[in-house]
mmCIF file of C-alpha atoms in Angstrom:
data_model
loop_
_atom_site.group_PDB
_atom_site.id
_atom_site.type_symbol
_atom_site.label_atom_id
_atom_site.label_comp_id
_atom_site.label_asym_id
_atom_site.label_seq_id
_atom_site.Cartn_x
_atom_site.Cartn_y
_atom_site.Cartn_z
ATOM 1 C CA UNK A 100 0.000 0.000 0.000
ATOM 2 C CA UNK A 101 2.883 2.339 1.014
ATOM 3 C CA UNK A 102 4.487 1.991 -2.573
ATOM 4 C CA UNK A 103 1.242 2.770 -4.408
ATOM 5 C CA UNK A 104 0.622 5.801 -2.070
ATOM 6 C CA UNK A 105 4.193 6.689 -3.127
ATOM 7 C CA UNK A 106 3.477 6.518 -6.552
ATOM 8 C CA UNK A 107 0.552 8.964 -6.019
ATOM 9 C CA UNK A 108 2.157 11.081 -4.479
ATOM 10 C CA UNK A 109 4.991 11.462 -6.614
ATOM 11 C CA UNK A 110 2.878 11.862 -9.729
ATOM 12 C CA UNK A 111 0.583 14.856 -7.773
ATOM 13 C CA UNK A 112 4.194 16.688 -7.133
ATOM 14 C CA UNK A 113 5.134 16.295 -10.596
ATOM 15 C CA UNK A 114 1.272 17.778 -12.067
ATOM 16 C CA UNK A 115 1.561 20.307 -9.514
ATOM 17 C CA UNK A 116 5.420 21.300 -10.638
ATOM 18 C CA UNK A 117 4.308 21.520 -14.056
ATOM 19 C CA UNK A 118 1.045 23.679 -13.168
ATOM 20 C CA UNK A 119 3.693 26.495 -12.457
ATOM 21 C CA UNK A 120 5.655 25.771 -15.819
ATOM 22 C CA UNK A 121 4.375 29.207 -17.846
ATOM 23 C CA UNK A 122 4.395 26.416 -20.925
ATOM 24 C CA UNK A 123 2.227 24.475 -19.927
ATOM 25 C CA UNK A 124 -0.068 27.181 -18.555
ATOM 26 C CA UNK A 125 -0.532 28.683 -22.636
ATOM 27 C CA UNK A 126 -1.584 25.026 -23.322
ATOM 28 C CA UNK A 127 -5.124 25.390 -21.915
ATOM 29 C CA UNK A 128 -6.002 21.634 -23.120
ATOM 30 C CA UNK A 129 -3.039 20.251 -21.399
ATOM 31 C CA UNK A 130 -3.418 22.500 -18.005
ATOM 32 C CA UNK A 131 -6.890 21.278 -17.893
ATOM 33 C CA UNK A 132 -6.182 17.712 -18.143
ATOM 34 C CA UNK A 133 -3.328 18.572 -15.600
ATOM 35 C CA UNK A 134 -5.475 20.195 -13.912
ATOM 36 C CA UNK A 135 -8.062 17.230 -13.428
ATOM 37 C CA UNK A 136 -5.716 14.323 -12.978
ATOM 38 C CA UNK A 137 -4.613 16.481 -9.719
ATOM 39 C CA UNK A 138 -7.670 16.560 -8.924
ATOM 40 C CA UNK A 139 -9.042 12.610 -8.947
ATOM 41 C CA UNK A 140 -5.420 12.289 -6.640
ATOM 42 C CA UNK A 141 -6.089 15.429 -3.967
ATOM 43 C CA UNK A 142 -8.310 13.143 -1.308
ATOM 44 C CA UNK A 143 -5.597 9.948 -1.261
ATOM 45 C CA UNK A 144 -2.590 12.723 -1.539
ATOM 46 C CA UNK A 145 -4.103 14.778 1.579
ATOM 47 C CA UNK A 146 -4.666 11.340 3.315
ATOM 48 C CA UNK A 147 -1.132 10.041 3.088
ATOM 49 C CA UNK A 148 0.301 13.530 3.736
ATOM 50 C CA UNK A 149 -1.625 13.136 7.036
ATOM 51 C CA UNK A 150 -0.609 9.429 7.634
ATOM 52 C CA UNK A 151 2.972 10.045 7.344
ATOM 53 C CA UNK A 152 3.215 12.853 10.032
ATOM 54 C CA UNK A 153 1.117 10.278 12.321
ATOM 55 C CA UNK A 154 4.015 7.553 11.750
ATOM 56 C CA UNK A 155 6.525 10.462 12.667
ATOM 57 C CA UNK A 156 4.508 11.398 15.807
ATOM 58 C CA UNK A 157 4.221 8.092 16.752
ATOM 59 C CA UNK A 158 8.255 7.287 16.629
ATOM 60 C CA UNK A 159 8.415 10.623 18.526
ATOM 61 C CA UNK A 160 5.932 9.377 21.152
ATOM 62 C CA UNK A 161 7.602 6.210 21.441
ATOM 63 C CA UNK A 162 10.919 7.594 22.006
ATOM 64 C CA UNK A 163 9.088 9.876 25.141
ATOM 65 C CA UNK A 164 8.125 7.105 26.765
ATOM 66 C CA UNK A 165 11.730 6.521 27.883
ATOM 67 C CA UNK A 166 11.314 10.317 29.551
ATOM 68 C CA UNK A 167 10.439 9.901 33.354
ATOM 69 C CA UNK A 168 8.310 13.242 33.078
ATOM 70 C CA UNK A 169 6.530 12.995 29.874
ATOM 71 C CA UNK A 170 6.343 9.012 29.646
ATOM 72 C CA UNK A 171 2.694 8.952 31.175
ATOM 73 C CA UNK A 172 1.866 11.828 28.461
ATOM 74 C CA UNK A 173 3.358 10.339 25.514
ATOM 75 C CA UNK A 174 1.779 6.952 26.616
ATOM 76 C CA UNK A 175 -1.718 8.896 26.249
ATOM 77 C CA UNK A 176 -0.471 10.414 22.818
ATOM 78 C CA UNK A 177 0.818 7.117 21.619
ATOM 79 C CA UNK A 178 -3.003 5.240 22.021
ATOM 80 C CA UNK A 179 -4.364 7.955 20.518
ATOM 81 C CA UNK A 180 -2.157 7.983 17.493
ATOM 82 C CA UNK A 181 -2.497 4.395 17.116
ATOM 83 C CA UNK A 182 -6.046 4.692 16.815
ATOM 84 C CA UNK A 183 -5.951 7.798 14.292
ATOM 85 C CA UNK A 184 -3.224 5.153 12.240
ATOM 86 C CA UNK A 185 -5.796 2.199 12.121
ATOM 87 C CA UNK A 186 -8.798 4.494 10.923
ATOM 88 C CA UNK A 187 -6.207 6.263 8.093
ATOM 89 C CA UNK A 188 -5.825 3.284 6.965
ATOM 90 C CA UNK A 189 -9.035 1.838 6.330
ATOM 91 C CA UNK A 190 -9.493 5.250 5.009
ATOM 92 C CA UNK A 191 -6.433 5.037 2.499
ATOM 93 C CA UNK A 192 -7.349 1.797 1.267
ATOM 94 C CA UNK A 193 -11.056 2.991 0.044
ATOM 95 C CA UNK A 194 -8.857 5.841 -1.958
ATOM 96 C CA UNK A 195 -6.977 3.567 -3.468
ATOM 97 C CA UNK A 196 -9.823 1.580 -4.753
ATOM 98 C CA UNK A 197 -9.049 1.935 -8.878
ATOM 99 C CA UNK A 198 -12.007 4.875 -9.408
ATOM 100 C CA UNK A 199 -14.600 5.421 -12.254
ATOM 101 C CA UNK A 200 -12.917 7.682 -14.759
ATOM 102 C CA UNK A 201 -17.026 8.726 -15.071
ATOM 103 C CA UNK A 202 -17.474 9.668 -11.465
ATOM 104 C CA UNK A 203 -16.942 13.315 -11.849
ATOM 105 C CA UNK A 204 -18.836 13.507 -14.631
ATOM 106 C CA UNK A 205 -22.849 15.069 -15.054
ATOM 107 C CA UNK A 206 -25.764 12.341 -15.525
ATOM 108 C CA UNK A 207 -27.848 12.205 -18.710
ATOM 109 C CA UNK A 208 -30.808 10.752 -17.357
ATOM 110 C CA UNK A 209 -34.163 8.663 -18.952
ATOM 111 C CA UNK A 210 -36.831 8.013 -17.192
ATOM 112 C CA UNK A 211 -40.418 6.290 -18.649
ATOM 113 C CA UNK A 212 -43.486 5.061 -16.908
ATOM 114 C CA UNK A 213 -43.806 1.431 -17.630
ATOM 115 C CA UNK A 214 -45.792 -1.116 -16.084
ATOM 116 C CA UNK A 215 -49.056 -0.004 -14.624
ATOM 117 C CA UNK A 216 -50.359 2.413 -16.985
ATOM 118 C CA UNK A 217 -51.608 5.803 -15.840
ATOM 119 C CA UNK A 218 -50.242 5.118 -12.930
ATOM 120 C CA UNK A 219 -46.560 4.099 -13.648
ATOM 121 C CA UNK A 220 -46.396 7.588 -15.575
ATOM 122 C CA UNK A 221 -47.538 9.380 -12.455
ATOM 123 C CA UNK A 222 -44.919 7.269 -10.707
ATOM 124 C CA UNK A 223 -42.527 8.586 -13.349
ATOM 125 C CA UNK A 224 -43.288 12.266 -12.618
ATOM 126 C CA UNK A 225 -42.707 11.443 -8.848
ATOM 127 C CA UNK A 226 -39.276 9.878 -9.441
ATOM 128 C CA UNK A 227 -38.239 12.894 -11.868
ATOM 129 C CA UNK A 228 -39.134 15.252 -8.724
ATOM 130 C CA UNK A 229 -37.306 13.166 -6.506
ATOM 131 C CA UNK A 230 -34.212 12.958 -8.743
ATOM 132 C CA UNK A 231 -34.512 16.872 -9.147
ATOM 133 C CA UNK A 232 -34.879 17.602 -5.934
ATOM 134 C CA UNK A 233 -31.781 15.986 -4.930
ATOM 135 C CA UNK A 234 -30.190 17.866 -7.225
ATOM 136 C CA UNK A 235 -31.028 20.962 -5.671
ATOM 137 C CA UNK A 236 -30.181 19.857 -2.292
ATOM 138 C CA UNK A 237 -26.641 19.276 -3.623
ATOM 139 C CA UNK A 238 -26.484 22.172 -5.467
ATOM 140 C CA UNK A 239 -26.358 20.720 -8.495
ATOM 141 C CA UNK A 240 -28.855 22.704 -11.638
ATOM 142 C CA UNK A 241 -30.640 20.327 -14.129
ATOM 143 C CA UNK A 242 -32.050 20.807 -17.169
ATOM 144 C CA UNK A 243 -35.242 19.019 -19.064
ATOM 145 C CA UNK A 244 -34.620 18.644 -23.103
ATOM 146 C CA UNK A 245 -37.389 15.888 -24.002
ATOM 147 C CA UNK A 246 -40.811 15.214 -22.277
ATOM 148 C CA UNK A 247 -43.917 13.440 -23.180
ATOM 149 C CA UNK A 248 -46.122 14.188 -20.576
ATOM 150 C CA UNK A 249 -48.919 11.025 -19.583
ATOM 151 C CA UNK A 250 -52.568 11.152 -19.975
ATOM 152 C CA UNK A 251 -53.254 11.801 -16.222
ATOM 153 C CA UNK A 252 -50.229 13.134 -14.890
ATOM 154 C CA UNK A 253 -46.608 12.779 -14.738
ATOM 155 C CA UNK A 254 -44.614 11.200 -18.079
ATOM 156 C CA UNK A 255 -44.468 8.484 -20.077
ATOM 157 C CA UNK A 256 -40.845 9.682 -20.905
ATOM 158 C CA UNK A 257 -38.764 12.692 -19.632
ATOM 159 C CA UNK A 258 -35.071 13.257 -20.312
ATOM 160 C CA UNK A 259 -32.975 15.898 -18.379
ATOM 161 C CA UNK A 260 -29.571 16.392 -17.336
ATOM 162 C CA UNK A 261 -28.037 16.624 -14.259
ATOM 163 C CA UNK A 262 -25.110 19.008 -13.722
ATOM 164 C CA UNK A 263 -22.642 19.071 -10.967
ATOM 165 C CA UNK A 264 -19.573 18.244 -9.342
ATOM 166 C CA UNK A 265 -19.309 14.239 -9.158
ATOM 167 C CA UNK A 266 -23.065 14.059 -10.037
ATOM 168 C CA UNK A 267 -22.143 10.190 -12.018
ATOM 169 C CA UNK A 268 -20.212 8.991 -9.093
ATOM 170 C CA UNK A 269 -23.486 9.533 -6.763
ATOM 171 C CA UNK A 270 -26.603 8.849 -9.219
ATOM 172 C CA UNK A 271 -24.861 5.808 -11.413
ATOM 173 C CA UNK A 272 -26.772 3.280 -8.844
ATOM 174 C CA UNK A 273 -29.987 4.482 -10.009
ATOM 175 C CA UNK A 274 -30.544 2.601 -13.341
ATOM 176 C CA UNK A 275 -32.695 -0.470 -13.200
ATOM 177 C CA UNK A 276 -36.859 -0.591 -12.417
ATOM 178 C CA UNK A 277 -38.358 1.094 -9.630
ATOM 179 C CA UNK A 278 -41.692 -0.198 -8.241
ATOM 180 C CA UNK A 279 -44.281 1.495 -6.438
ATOM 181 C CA UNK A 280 -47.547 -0.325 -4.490
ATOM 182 C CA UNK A 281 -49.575 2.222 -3.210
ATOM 183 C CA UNK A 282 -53.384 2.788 -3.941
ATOM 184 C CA UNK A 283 -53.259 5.427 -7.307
ATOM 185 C CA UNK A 284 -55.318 8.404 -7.610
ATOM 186 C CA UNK A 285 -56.590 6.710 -10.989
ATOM 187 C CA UNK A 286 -58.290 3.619 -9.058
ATOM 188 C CA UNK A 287 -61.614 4.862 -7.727
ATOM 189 C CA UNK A 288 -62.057 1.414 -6.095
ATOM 190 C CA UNK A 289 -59.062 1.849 -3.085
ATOM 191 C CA UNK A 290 -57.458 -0.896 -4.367
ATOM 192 C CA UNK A 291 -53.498 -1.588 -3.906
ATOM 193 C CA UNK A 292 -51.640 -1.299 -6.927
ATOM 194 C CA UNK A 293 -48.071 -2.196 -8.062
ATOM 195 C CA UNK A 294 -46.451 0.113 -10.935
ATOM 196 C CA UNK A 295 -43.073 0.424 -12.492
ATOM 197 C CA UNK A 296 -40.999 2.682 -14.306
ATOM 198 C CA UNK A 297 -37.354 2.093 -15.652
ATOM 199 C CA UNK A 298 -34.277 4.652 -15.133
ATOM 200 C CA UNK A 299 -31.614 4.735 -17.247
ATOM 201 C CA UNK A 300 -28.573 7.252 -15.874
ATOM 202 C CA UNK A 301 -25.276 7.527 -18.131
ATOM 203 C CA UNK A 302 -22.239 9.661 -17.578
ATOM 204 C CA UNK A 303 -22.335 12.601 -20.064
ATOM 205 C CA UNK A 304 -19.923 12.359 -22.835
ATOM 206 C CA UNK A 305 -18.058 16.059 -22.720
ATOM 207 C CA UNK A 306 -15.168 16.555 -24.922
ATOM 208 C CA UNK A 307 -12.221 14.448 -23.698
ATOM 209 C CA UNK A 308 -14.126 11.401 -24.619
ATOM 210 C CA UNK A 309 -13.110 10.451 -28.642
ATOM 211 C CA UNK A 310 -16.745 9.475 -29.478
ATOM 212 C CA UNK A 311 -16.693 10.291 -33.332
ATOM 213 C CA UNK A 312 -19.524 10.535 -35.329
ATOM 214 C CA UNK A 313 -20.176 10.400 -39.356
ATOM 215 C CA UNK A 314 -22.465 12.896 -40.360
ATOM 216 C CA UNK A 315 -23.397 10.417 -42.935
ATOM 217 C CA UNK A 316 -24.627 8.371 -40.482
ATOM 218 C CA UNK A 317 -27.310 10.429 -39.035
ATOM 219 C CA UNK A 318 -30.956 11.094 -40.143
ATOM 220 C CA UNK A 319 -32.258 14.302 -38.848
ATOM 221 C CA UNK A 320 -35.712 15.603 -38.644
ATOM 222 C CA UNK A 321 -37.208 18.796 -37.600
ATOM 223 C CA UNK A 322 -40.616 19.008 -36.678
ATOM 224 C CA UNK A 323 -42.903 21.117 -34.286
ATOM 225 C CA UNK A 324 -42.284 20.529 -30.415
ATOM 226 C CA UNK A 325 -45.321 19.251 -28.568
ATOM 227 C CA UNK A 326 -43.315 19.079 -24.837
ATOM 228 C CA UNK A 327 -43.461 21.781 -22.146
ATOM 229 C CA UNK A 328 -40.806 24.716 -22.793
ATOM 230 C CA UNK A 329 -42.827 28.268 -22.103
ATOM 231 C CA UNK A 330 -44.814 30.412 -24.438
ATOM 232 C CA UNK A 331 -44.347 30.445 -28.119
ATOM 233 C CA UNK A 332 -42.139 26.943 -27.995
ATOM 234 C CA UNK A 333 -45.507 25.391 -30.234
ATOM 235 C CA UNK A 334 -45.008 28.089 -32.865
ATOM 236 C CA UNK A 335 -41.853 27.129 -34.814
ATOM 237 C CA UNK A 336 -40.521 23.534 -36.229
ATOM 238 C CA UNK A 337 -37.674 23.681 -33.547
ATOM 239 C CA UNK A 338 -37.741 20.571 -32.452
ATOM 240 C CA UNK A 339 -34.856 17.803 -33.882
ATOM 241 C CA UNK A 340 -34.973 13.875 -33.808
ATOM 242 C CA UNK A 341 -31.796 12.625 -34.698
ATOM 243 C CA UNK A 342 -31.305 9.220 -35.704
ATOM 244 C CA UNK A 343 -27.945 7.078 -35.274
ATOM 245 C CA UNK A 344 -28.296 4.829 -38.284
ATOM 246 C CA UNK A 345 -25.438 2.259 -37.887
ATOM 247 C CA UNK A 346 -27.048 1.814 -33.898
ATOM 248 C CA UNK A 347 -30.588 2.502 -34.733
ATOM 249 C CA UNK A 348 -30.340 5.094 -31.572
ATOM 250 C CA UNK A 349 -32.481 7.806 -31.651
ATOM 251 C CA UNK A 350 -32.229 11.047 -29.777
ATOM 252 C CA UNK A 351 -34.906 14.405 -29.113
ATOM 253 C CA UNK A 352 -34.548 17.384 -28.573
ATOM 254 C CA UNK A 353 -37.669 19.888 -27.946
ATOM 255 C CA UNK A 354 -37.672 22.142 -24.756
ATOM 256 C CA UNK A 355 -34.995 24.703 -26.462
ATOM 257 C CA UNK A 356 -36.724 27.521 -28.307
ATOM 258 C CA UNK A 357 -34.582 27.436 -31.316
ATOM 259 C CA UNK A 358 -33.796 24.792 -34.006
ATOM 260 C CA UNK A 359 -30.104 25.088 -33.440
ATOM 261 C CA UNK A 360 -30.079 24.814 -29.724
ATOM 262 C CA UNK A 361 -32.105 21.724 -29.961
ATOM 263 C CA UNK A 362 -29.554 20.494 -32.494
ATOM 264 C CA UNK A 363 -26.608 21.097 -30.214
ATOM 265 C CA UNK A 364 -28.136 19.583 -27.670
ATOM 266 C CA UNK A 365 -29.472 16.632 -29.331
ATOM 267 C CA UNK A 366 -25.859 15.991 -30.863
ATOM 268 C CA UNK A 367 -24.359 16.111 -27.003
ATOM 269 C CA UNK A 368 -27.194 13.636 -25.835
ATOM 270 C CA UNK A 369 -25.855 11.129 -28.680
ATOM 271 C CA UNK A 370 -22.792 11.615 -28.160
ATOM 272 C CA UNK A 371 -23.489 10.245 -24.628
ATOM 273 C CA UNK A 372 -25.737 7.596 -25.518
ATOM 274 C CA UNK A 373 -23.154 6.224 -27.980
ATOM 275 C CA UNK A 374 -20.182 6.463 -25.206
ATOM 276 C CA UNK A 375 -23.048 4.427 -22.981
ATOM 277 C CA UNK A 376 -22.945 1.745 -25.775
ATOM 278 C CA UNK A 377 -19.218 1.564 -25.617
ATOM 279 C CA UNK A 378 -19.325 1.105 -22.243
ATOM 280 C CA UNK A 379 -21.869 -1.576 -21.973
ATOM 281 C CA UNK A 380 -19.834 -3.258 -24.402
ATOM 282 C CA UNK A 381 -16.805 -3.394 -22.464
ATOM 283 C CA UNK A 382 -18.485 -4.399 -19.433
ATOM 284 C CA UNK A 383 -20.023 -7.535 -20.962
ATOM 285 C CA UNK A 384 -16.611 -8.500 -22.159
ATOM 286 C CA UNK A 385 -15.074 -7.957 -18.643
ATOM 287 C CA UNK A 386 -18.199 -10.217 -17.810
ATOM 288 C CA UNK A 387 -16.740 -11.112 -13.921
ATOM 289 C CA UNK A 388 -16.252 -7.846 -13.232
ATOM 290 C CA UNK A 389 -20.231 -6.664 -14.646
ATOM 291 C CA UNK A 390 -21.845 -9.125 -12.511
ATOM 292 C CA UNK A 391 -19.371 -8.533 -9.139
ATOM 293 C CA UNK A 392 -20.968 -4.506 -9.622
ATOM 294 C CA UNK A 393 -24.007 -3.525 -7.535
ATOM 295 C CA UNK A 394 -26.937 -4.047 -10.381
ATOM 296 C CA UNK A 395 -26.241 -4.594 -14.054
ATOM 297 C CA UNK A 396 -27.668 -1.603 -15.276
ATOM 298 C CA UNK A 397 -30.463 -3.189 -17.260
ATOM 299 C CA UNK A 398 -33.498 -1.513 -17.297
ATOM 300 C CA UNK A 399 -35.214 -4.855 -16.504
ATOM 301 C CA UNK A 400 -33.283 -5.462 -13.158
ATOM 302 C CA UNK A 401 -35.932 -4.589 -10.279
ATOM 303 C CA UNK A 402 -33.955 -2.581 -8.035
ATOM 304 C CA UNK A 403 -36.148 -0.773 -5.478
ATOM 305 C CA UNK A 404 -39.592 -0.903 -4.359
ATOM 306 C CA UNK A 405 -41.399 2.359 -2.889
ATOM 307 C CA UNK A 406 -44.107 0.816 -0.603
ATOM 308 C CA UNK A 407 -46.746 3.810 0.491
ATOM 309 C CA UNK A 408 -49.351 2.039 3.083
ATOM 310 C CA UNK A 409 -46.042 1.387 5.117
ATOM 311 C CA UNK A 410 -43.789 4.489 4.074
ATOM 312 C CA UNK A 411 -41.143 2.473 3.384
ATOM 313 C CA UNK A 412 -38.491 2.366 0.940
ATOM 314 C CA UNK A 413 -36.335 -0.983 -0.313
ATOM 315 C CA UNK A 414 -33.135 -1.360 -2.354
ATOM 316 C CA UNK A 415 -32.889 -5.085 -3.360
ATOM 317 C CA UNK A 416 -29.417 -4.992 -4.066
ATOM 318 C CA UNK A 417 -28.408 -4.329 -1.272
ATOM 319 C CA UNK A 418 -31.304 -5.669 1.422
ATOM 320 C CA UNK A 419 -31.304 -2.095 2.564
ATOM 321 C CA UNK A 420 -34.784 -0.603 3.986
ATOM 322 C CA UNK A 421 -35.595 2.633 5.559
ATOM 323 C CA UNK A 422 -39.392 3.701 6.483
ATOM 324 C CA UNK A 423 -38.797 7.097 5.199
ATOM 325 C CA UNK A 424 -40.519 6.895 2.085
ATOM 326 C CA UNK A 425 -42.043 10.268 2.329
ATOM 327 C CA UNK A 426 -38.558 12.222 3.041
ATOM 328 C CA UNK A 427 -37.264 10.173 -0.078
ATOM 329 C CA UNK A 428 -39.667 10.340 -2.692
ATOM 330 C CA UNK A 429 -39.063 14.484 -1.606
ATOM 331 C CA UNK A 430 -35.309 14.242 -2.719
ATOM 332 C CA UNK A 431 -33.519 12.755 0.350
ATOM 333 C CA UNK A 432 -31.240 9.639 -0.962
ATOM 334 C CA UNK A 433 -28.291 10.299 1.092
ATOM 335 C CA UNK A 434 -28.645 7.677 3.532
ATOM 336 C CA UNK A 435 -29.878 5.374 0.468
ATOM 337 C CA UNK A 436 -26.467 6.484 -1.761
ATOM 338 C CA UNK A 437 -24.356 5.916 1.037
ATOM 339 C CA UNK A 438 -25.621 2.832 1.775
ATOM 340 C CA UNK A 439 -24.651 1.874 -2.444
ATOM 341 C CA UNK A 440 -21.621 3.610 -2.148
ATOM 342 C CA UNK A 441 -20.330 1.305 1.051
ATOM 343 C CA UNK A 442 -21.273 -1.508 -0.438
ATOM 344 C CA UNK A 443 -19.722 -0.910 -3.485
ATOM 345 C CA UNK A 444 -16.676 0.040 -1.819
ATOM 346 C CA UNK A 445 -16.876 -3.831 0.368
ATOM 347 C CA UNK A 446 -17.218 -5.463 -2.958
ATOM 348 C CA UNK A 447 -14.193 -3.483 -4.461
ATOM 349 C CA UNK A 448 -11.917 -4.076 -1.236
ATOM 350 C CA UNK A 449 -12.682 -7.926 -1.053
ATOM 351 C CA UNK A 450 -11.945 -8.119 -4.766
ATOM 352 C CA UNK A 451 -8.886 -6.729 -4.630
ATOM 353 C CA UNK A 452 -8.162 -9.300 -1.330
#
C-alpha cells in the first residue's frame, strides 16, 4: 500500500510542478487535463500527507516514553495515534480503490413510466421530482430537453440532465426498475396497486471522450415541439430527432426555443448515448467484473420498491430498507447512496483481497 501511495504522491508533485511551468499554462487543453488528474489524486494525496506525520509522531511518542516526566503523556499520545493510524488506513485503502474515470462527470438521465399504466407515468413524474430535488439539495442545476407528458399526470418519458460536481459517481446506482404499491389516484375502487418505471442514468460524454460521429450516419428531422418549454415553444418547427443509423439510436430534442439549440443539444445527448454503448460493451466482455458490480444496469433489473401504506423504501441490491418513504420520494437519498456507495466500496476491497 505504502508503494502505491508513493506513486501517487509522486505523480501529484510532478502535475503540480508543471502547473507552475508558464508552458504548460498557454496550453489550456493540457493545463486542464493537468489540472483534473490532480484533482481525482487530492483526497488519497491529503490522506497520506496526514498518515505520514502520524508515523513520525508516533516514533516521537515512542521515544518519550523513555522520559520519566513525559512518559505517562506520551503513553496517552501514543493510544491515541495508534487509533488515528488504524482508521487512516481503512481510510487510504477505500482511496486507493481503482475509481470510475465517469465519477466526476454530469448524468444524462431517462426516465419512462412502464408497467401499470396511468399510474406508472404518475410514478414517473414522482421519481423525476425526486431525482430533481436531490439535485437541488446538492447544489447541483438540471435541465429538461425531451418530455412526453402522460394522460393523467406525470410522463411516459422525460429526459434531463443533471449538472454538478461528481453528479455520475453519486446517481450511477440508479438505473434499473423502480416499483411502487400504493393505492393510485386513478383507481376509484381503493385498491393496492403495483407500478413500475425504468431509469436509465449515463455519464455525459463532454469533450475528452473520442466518441466520433459520421455525419453520414445520421438522419435528422425537424418538426414542431409538442413538450413543455414556455410560451411560443408550439409556434416554430424547432424541435430535432436525430437518428444514429449504424445503432438505430435515436435522440430528441424539444424544450430549447430554437432549431439550433435543440440540435446542439441533441448531438451532445448522442454523443453520450453512444459512449453508454461503448461502455456496456466493455463491461459484458469484462463479464466477472459486470456481474461482481451492484446491479447490471439493465433496465429490466428490479432494483427498489417504494411501498406507500407502510412508508417504506427498499433497495434489493443491497437488502437495505428505511421507512422514510415520504422524506425520499421528496429528494432525500443520502442515507440510500451511502448505503450503495459502502457496499460498493466492500465489494471493491474484497476483490482486490
Amino acid at each position: 500500500m505504502i508503494e502505491r501511495l508513493e506513486a501517487i504522491l509522486e505523480k501529484y508533485e510532478s502535475l503540480e510542478k508543471s502547473l507552475s511551468d508558464p508552458e504548460v499554462l498557454k496550453d489550456l487543453r493540457k493545463t486542464k487535463e493537468y489540472s483534473r488528474e490532480m484533482a481525482s489524486l487530492e483526497d488519497a494525496v491529503v490522506c497520506y500527507r496526514k498518515y505520514k506525520k502520524l508515523l513520525t509522531n508516533i516514533e516521537e511518542s515512542k521515544e518519550m516514553i523513555k522520559d520519566p516526566e513525559l512518559g505517562e503523556m506520551a503513553r496517552e499520545e501514543l493510544k491515541e495515534s495508534e487509533e488515528k493510524k488504524e482508521e487512516l488506513e481503512k481510510e487510504l485503502e477505500i482511496l486507493l480503490i481503482p475509481k470510475d474515470p465517469n465519477d466526476g462527470k454530469n448524468v444524462v438521465m431517462e426516465i419512462r413510466g412502464a408497467a401499470g399504466g396511468d399510474e406508472a407515468n404518475i410514478f414517473a413524474g414522482d421519481l423525476f421530482r425526486m431525482y430533481t430535488r436531490y439535485a437541488e439539495k446538492k447544489g447541483f442545476s438540471y435541465q429538461v430537453y425531451n418530455s412526453v407528458d402522460g394522460a393523467a399526470g406525470g410522463f411516459s418519458q422525460i429526459e434531463f440532465i443533471i449538472k454538478g460536481k461528481n453528479a455520475y459517481s453519486l446517481l450511477k446506482y440508479e438505473s434499473g426498475s423502480h416499483r411502487v404499491q400504493r393505492v393510485p389516484v386513478t383507481e376509484s375502487n381503493g385498491r393496492l396497486q403495483t407500478s413500475t418505471a425504468t431509469v436509465l442514468v449515463m455519464p455525459e460524454a463532454d469533450d475528452d471522450i473520442d466518441i466520433t460521429i459520421n455525419p453520414n450516419d445520421l438522419r435528422i428531422d425537424i418538426y414542431r415541439s409538442s413538450g413543455c418549454g414556455g410560451q411560443g415553444v408550439n409556434t416554430t418547427d424547432s424541435a430535432v430527432r436525430i437518428t444514429h443509423l449504424p445503432t438505430n439510436t435515436v435522440v430528441t430534442c424539444q424544450n430549447e426555443r430554437s432549431q439550433i439549440q435543440n440540435k446542439e443539444q441533441a448531438m451532445k445527448v448522442l454523443k453520450t448515448r453512444l459512449y453508454e454503448l461503448e461502455l456496456q460493451k466493455q463491461q459484458e466482455e469484462a463479464g466477472a467484473e459486470r456481474r461482481s458490480k451492484i446491479g447490471t444496469g439493465d433496465r429490466a433489473e428490479k432494483i427498489r420498491t417504494y411501498n406507500y401504506p407502510q412508508n417504506r423504501v427498499t433497495d434489493h441490491r443491497i437488502g437495505f430498507t428505511t421507512k422514510n418513504l415520504d422524506r425520499v420520494i421528496d429528494g432525500d437519498l443520502d442515507d440510500i447512496i451511502d448505503a450503495l456507495i459502502q457496499e460498493d466500496q466492500k465489494r471493491k476491497l474484497m476483490g482486490e483481497e
